[in-house]
Amino acid sequence: MNANERGQQTVELAQHAPDIAIATLRGEHDLDSRAELDGALTRGSEHSFLLVDLSECGFLDSTVIGLLVVTCQRMWERDGRLELVVPAEAAALQRVMEIAGLTTFLTIHETRSEGIAAMEAAG
């Protein structure tokens, strides 16, 4: 199955505030999108806060989970924070986060605005 058959997979990195970056993942992400995602997370981790919005993401594989963990560790080393947005209706993604153990060390918000508000309050 190629990327066109799975639907468009995109990674968008935006600066919300001087110290807050938001990475938005759309579509299904796996080894095929690793390089693009790694670049966006690396650039995003240069900020104090990085919010990874998975609201429009249908699938993540272990490659992506690994990138999130490495980026989180990189940010912790600089006293930064990586947090996720996983909507309540995204039960499959929530389950992946639980199985991978990400819920034990990452803050997960149900909405982007909730995540942004938390980061602004902590900044």
CSV table of N, CA and C in Angstrom, one decimal:
chain,number,residue,atom,x,y,z
A,1,MET,N,0.8,-1.2,0.0
A,1,MET,CA,0.0,0.0,0.0
A,1,MET,C,0.9,1.2,0.0
A,2,ASN,N,0.7,2.1,-1.0
A,2,ASN,CA,1.5,3.3,-1.0
A,2,ASN,C,0.9,4.5,-0.3
A,3,ALA,N,1.6,5.6,-0.2
A,3,ALA,CA,1.0,6.8,0.5
A,3,ALA,C,-0.3,7.3,-0.1
A,4,ASN,N,-0.4,7.2,-1.4
A,4,ASN,CA,-1.7,7.7,-2.0
A,4,ASN,C,-2.8,6.8,-1.6
A,5,GLU,N,-2.6,5.5,-1.5
A,5,GLU,CA,-3.7,4.6,-1.1
A,5,GLU,C,-4.1,4.8,0.3
A,6,ARG,N,-3.2,5.2,1.2
A,6,ARG,CA,-3.4,5.4,2.6
A,6,ARG,C,-4.0,6.8,2.8
A,7,GLY,N,-3.9,7.7,1.9
A,7,GLY,CA,-4.3,9.0,2.1
A,7,GLY,C,-3.0,9.9,2.3
A,8,GLN,N,-3.2,11.2,2.3
A,8,GLN,CA,-2.1,12.1,2.4
A,8,GLN,C,-1.5,12.0,3.8
A,9,GLN,N,-0.2,11.9,3.9
A,9,GLN,CA,0.4,11.9,5.2
A,9,GLN,C,1.3,13.2,5.3
A,10,THR,N,1.0,14.1,6.2
A,10,THR,CA,1.7,15.3,6.3
A,10,THR,C,2.2,15.6,7.7
A,11,VAL,N,3.2,16.4,7.8
A,11,VAL,CA,3.8,16.9,9.1
A,11,VAL,C,3.9,18.4,8.9
A,12,GLU,N,3.3,19.1,9.8
A,12,GLU,CA,3.4,20.6,9.7
A,12,GLU,C,4.0,21.1,11.0
A,13,LEU,N,5.0,21.9,11.0
A,13,LEU,CA,5.5,22.5,12.2
A,13,LEU,C,5.3,24.0,12.1
A,14,ALA,N,4.7,24.5,13.2
A,14,ALA,CA,4.4,26.0,13.3
A,14,ALA,C,4.9,26.5,14.7
A,15,GLN,N,5.2,27.7,14.7
A,15,GLN,CA,5.6,28.4,15.9
A,15,GLN,C,4.4,29.1,16.4
A,16,HIS,N,3.9,28.7,17.6
A,16,HIS,CA,2.7,29.4,18.2
A,16,HIS,C,3.1,30.6,19.0
A,17,ALA,N,4.2,30.5,19.7
A,17,ALA,CA,4.8,31.6,20.5
A,17,ALA,C,6.3,31.5,20.4
A,18,PRO,N,7.1,32.4,20.9
A,18,PRO,CA,8.5,32.3,20.8
A,18,PRO,C,9.1,31.0,21.5
A,19,ASP,N,8.4,30.5,22.5
A,19,ASP,CA,8.9,29.3,23.1
A,19,ASP,C,8.0,28.1,22.9
A,20,ILE,N,7.0,28.1,22.1
A,20,ILE,CA,6.0,27.0,21.8
A,20,ILE,C,6.0,26.7,20.4
A,21,ALA,N,6.3,25.5,20.0
A,21,ALA,CA,6.1,25.0,18.7
A,21,ALA,C,5.0,23.9,18.7
A,22,ILE,N,4.3,23.8,17.5
A,22,ILE,CA,3.2,22.8,17.4
A,22,ILE,C,3.5,22.0,16.1
A,23,ALA,N,3.6,20.7,16.3
A,23,ALA,CA,3.8,19.8,15.2
A,23,ALA,C,2.4,19.1,15.0
A,24,THR,N,1.9,19.2,13.8
A,24,THR,CA,0.6,18.6,13.5
A,24,THR,C,0.8,17.4,12.5
A,25,LEU,N,0.4,16.2,12.9
A,25,LEU,CA,0.5,15.1,12.0
A,25,LEU,C,-0.9,14.8,11.4
A,26,ARG,N,-0.9,14.6,10.1
A,26,ARG,CA,-2.2,14.2,9.5
A,26,ARG,C,-2.0,12.9,8.7
A,27,GLY,N,-3.0,12.0,8.7
A,27,GLY,CA,-2.9,10.8,8.0
A,27,GLY,C,-2.3,9.7,8.8
A,28,GLU,N,-1.7,8.7,8.1
A,28,GLU,CA,-1.1,7.5,8.8
A,28,GLU,C,0.5,7.7,8.7
A,29,HIS,N,1.1,7.5,9.9
A,29,HIS,CA,2.5,7.8,9.9
A,29,HIS,C,3.3,6.5,10.4
A,30,ASP,N,4.3,6.2,9.6
A,30,ASP,CA,5.1,5.0,9.8
A,30,ASP,C,6.5,5.3,9.3
A,31,LEU,N,7.2,4.2,8.9
A,31,LEU,CA,8.6,4.4,8.4
A,31,LEU,C,8.7,5.3,7.2
A,32,ASP,N,7.6,5.3,6.4
A,32,ASP,CA,7.6,6.2,5.2
A,32,ASP,C,7.8,7.7,5.5
A,33,SER,N,7.2,8.1,6.7
A,33,SER,CA,7.2,9.5,7.0
A,33,SER,C,8.3,9.8,8.1
A,34,ARG,N,9.1,8.9,8.4
A,34,ARG,CA,10.1,9.0,9.5
A,34,ARG,C,11.0,10.2,9.3
A,35,ALA,N,11.6,10.4,8.1
A,35,ALA,CA,12.6,11.4,7.9
A,35,ALA,C,11.9,12.8,8.0
A,36,GLU,N,10.8,13.0,7.4
A,36,GLU,CA,10.1,14.3,7.5
A,36,GLU,C,9.7,14.6,9.0
A,37,LEU,N,9.2,13.6,9.7
A,37,LEU,CA,8.7,13.7,11.1
A,37,LEU,C,9.9,14.0,12.0
A,38,ASP,N,11.0,13.3,11.8
A,38,ASP,CA,12.2,13.5,12.6
A,38,ASP,C,12.8,14.9,12.4
A,39,GLY,N,12.7,15.4,11.2
A,39,GLY,CA,13.2,16.8,11.0
A,39,GLY,C,12.3,17.8,11.7
A,40,ALA,N,11.0,17.6,11.6
A,40,ALA,CA,10.0,18.5,12.3
A,40,ALA,C,10.2,18.5,13.8
A,41,LEU,N,10.3,17.3,14.3
A,41,LEU,CA,10.5,17.1,15.8
A,41,LEU,C,11.8,17.7,16.3
A,42,THR,N,12.8,17.5,15.5
A,42,THR,CA,14.1,18.1,15.9
A,42,THR,C,14.1,19.6,15.9
A,43,ARG,N,13.5,20.2,14.9
A,43,ARG,CA,13.3,21.7,14.8
A,43,ARG,C,12.4,22.1,16.0
A,44,GLY,N,11.3,21.4,16.2
A,44,GLY,CA,10.4,21.8,17.2
A,44,GLY,C,11.0,21.7,18.6
A,45,SER,N,11.9,20.7,18.8
A,45,SER,CA,12.5,20.5,20.1
A,45,SER,C,13.5,21.6,20.5
A,46,GLU,N,13.7,22.6,19.6
A,46,GLU,CA,14.6,23.7,19.9
A,46,GLU,C,13.8,24.7,20.7
A,47,HIS,N,12.5,24.6,20.8
A,47,HIS,CA,11.7,25.5,21.6
A,47,HIS,C,11.6,24.9,23.0
A,48,SER,N,11.1,25.7,24.0
A,48,SER,CA,10.9,25.2,25.3
A,48,SER,C,9.8,24.2,25.4
A,49,PHE,N,8.8,24.4,24.6
A,49,PHE,CA,7.6,23.5,24.6
A,49,PHE,C,7.3,23.0,23.2
A,50,LEU,N,7.0,21.8,23.0
A,50,LEU,CA,6.6,21.2,21.8
A,50,LEU,C,5.3,20.4,22.0
A,51,LEU,N,4.2,20.9,21.3
A,51,LEU,CA,2.9,20.2,21.3
A,51,LEU,C,2.8,19.4,20.0
A,52,VAL,N,2.6,18.1,20.1
A,52,VAL,CA,2.4,17.2,19.0
A,52,VAL,C,0.9,16.9,18.9
A,53,ASP,N,0.3,17.5,17.9
A,53,ASP,CA,-1.1,17.3,17.7
A,53,ASP,C,-1.4,16.1,16.8
A,54,LEU,N,-2.1,15.1,17.4
A,54,LEU,CA,-2.4,13.9,16.6
A,54,LEU,C,-3.9,13.8,16.3
A,55,SER,N,-4.6,15.0,16.4
A,55,SER,CA,-6.0,15.0,16.2
A,55,SER,C,-6.5,14.5,14.8
A,56,GLU,N,-5.6,14.7,13.8
A,56,GLU,CA,-5.9,14.3,12.5
A,56,GLU,C,-5.1,13.1,12.0
A,57,CYS,N,-4.5,12.4,12.9
A,57,CYS,CA,-3.6,11.3,12.6
A,57,CYS,C,-4.4,10.0,12.8
A,58,GLY,N,-4.4,9.1,11.8
A,58,GLY,CA,-5.2,7.9,11.9
A,58,GLY,C,-4.4,6.7,12.4
A,59,PHE,N,-3.0,6.8,12.3
A,59,PHE,CA,-2.2,5.6,12.7
A,59,PHE,C,-0.8,6.1,12.9
A,60,LEU,N,-0.2,5.4,14.0
A,60,LEU,CA,1.2,5.6,14.3
A,60,LEU,C,1.8,4.2,14.5
A,61,ASP,N,3.0,4.0,13.9
A,61,ASP,CA,3.7,2.8,14.2
A,61,ASP,C,4.8,3.0,15.2
A,62,SER,N,5.6,1.9,15.5
A,62,SER,CA,6.6,2.0,16.5
A,62,SER,C,7.7,3.0,16.1
A,63,THR,N,7.9,3.2,14.9
A,63,THR,CA,8.9,4.2,14.4
A,63,THR,C,8.6,5.6,15.0
A,64,VAL,N,7.3,5.9,14.8
A,64,VAL,CA,6.9,7.2,15.3
A,64,VAL,C,6.9,7.3,16.8
A,65,ILE,N,6.5,6.3,17.5
A,65,ILE,CA,6.6,6.2,18.9
A,65,ILE,C,8.0,6.4,19.4
A,66,GLY,N,8.9,5.8,18.7
A,66,GLY,CA,10.4,5.9,19.1
A,66,GLY,C,10.8,7.4,18.9
A,67,LEU,N,10.4,8.0,17.8
A,67,LEU,CA,10.8,9.4,17.6
A,67,LEU,C,10.2,10.3,18.7
A,68,LEU,N,9.0,10.0,19.1
A,68,LEU,CA,8.4,10.8,20.2
A,68,LEU,C,9.2,10.7,21.5
A,69,VAL,N,9.6,9.5,21.8
A,69,VAL,CA,10.3,9.2,23.0
A,69,VAL,C,11.7,9.9,23.0
A,70,VAL,N,12.4,9.7,21.8
A,70,VAL,CA,13.7,10.4,21.7
A,70,VAL,C,13.6,11.9,21.8
A,71,THR,N,12.6,12.5,21.2
A,71,THR,CA,12.4,13.9,21.2
A,71,THR,C,12.1,14.4,22.6
A,72,CYS,N,11.3,13.6,23.3
A,72,CYS,CA,10.9,13.9,24.7
A,72,CYS,C,12.2,13.9,25.6
A,73,GLN,N,13.0,12.9,25.4
A,73,GLN,CA,14.3,12.8,26.2
A,73,GLN,C,15.2,14.0,25.9
A,74,ARG,N,15.3,14.4,24.6
A,74,ARG,CA,16.1,15.5,24.2
A,74,ARG,C,15.6,16.8,24.8
A,75,MET,N,14.3,16.9,24.9
A,75,MET,CA,13.7,18.2,25.5
A,75,MET,C,13.9,18.2,27.0
A,76,TRP,N,13.8,17.0,27.7
A,76,TRP,CA,14.0,17.0,29.1
A,76,TRP,C,15.4,17.4,29.5
A,77,GLU,N,16.4,17.0,28.6
A,77,GLU,CA,17.8,17.3,28.9
A,77,GLU,C,18.0,18.8,28.9
A,78,ARG,N,17.1,19.6,28.2
A,78,ARG,CA,17.2,21.0,28.2
A,78,ARG,C,16.1,21.7,29.0
A,79,ASP,N,15.5,20.9,29.9
A,79,ASP,CA,14.4,21.4,30.7
A,79,ASP,C,13.1,21.8,29.9
A,80,GLY,N,13.0,21.2,28.7
A,80,GLY,CA,11.8,21.5,27.9
A,80,GLY,C,10.7,20.4,28.1
A,81,ARG,N,9.6,20.6,27.4
A,81,ARG,CA,8.5,19.7,27.6
A,81,ARG,C,7.9,19.4,26.2
A,82,LEU,N,7.6,18.1,26.0
A,82,LEU,CA,6.9,17.6,24.8
A,82,LEU,C,5.5,17.1,25.4
A,83,GLU,N,4.4,17.5,24.8
A,83,GLU,CA,3.1,17.0,25.2
A,83,GLU,C,2.4,16.7,23.9
A,84,LEU,N,1.3,15.9,24.1
A,84,LEU,CA,0.5,15.4,22.9
A,84,LEU,C,-0.9,15.9,23.0
A,85,VAL,N,-1.5,15.9,21.8
A,85,VAL,CA,-3.0,16.1,21.7
A,85,VAL,C,-3.5,14.8,21.1
A,86,VAL,N,-4.4,14.1,21.8
A,86,VAL,CA,-5.0,12.9,21.4
A,86,VAL,C,-6.5,13.1,21.8
A,87,PRO,N,-7.4,13.3,20.8
A,87,PRO,CA,-8.8,13.6,21.2
A,87,PRO,C,-9.5,12.3,21.8
A,88,ALA,N,-10.5,12.5,22.6
A,88,ALA,CA,-11.2,11.5,23.3
A,88,ALA,C,-11.8,10.5,22.3
A,89,GLU,N,-12.2,11.0,21.1
A,89,GLU,CA,-12.8,10.1,20.1
A,89,GLU,C,-11.8,9.2,19.4
A,90,ALA,N,-10.5,9.5,19.6
A,90,ALA,CA,-9.4,8.7,18.9
A,90,ALA,C,-9.0,7.5,19.8
A,91,ALA,N,-10.0,6.6,20.0
A,91,ALA,CA,-9.7,5.5,20.9
A,91,ALA,C,-8.6,4.6,20.5
A,92,ALA,N,-8.4,4.4,19.2
A,92,ALA,CA,-7.3,3.6,18.8
A,92,ALA,C,-5.9,4.2,19.1
A,93,LEU,N,-5.8,5.5,18.9
A,93,LEU,CA,-4.5,6.2,19.2
A,93,LEU,C,-4.3,6.2,20.7
A,94,GLN,N,-5.4,6.5,21.5
A,94,GLN,CA,-5.3,6.5,23.0
A,94,GLN,C,-4.7,5.1,23.4
A,95,ARG,N,-5.2,4.1,22.8
A,95,ARG,CA,-4.8,2.7,23.2
A,95,ARG,C,-3.3,2.5,22.9
A,96,VAL,N,-2.9,3.0,21.7
A,96,VAL,CA,-1.5,2.9,21.3
A,96,VAL,C,-0.6,3.6,22.4
A,97,MET,N,-1.1,4.8,22.8
A,97,MET,CA,-0.3,5.5,23.8
A,97,MET,C,-0.2,4.8,25.1
A,98,GLU,N,-1.3,4.1,25.5
A,98,GLU,CA,-1.3,3.3,26.7
A,98,GLU,C,-0.3,2.1,26.6
A,99,ILE,N,-0.5,1.4,25.5
A,99,ILE,CA,0.3,0.1,25.3
A,99,ILE,C,1.8,0.5,25.2
A,100,ALA,N,2.1,1.6,24.6
A,100,ALA,CA,3.5,2.0,24.4
A,100,ALA,C,4.1,2.6,25.7
A,101,GLY,N,3.2,2.9,26.7
A,101,GLY,CA,3.7,3.4,28.0
A,101,GLY,C,3.8,4.9,28.0
A,102,LEU,N,3.5,5.6,26.9
A,102,LEU,CA,3.6,7.0,26.8
A,102,LEU,C,2.8,7.8,27.8
A,103,THR,N,1.7,7.2,28.2
A,103,THR,CA,0.8,7.9,29.2
A,103,THR,C,1.4,8.0,30.6
A,104,THR,N,2.5,7.2,30.8
A,104,THR,CA,3.1,7.2,32.1
A,104,THR,C,4.1,8.4,32.3
A,105,PHE,N,4.6,9.0,31.1
A,105,PHE,CA,5.5,10.1,31.3
A,105,PHE,C,5.2,11.3,30.4
A,106,LEU,N,4.2,11.2,29.5
A,106,LEU,CA,3.8,12.4,28.7
A,106,LEU,C,2.4,12.9,29.1
A,107,THR,N,2.3,14.2,29.1
A,107,THR,CA,1.0,14.8,29.3
A,107,THR,C,0.2,14.7,28.0
A,108,ILE,N,-1.0,14.2,28.0
A,108,ILE,CA,-1.8,14.1,26.8
A,108,ILE,C,-3.1,14.9,27.0
A,109,HIS,N,-3.3,15.8,26.1
A,109,HIS,CA,-4.5,16.7,26.1
A,109,HIS,C,-5.5,16.2,25.1
A,110,GLU,N,-6.8,16.5,25.4
A,110,GLU,CA,-7.8,16.2,24.4
A,110,GLU,C,-8.0,17.1,23.3
A,111,THR,N,-7.6,18.4,23.5
A,111,THR,CA,-7.7,19.4,22.4
A,111,THR,C,-6.4,20.2,22.3
A,112,ARG,N,-6.2,20.8,21.1
A,112,ARG,CA,-5.1,21.6,20.9
A,112,ARG,C,-5.1,22.9,21.8
A,113,SER,N,-6.3,23.5,22.0
A,113,SER,CA,-6.4,24.7,22.8
A,113,SER,C,-6.0,24.4,24.3
A,114,GLU,N,-6.4,23.2,24.7
A,114,GLU,CA,-6.1,22.8,26.1
A,114,GLU,C,-4.6,22.6,26.3
A,115,GLY,N,-3.9,22.0,25.3
A,115,GLY,CA,-2.5,21.9,25.3
A,115,GLY,C,-1.7,23.2,25.3
A,116,ILE,N,-2.2,24.1,24.4
A,116,ILE,CA,-1.6,25.4,24.3
A,116,ILE,C,-1.7,26.2,25.6
A,117,ALA,N,-2.9,26.1,26.2
A,117,ALA,CA,-3.2,26.8,27.4
A,117,ALA,C,-2.3,26.3,28.5
A,118,ALA,N,-2.1,25.0,28.6
A,118,ALA,CA,-1.2,24.4,29.6
A,118,ALA,C,0.2,24.9,29.5
A,119,MET,N,0.7,24.9,28.2
A,119,MET,CA,2.1,25.4,27.9
A,119,MET,C,2.3,26.8,28.2
A,120,GLU,N,1.3,27.6,27.9
A,120,GLU,CA,1.4,29.1,28.1
A,120,GLU,C,1.4,29.3,29.6
A,121,ALA,N,0.6,28.6,30.4
A,121,ALA,CA,0.6,28.7,31.8
A,121,ALA,C,1.9,28.3,32.5
A,122,ALA,N,2.5,27.3,31.9
A,122,ALA,CA,3.8,26.8,32.4
A,122,ALA,C,5.0,27.7,32.0
A,123,GLY,N,4.8,28.4,30.9
A,123,GLY,CA,5.9,29.2,30.4
A,123,GLY,C,6.2,30.4,31.2
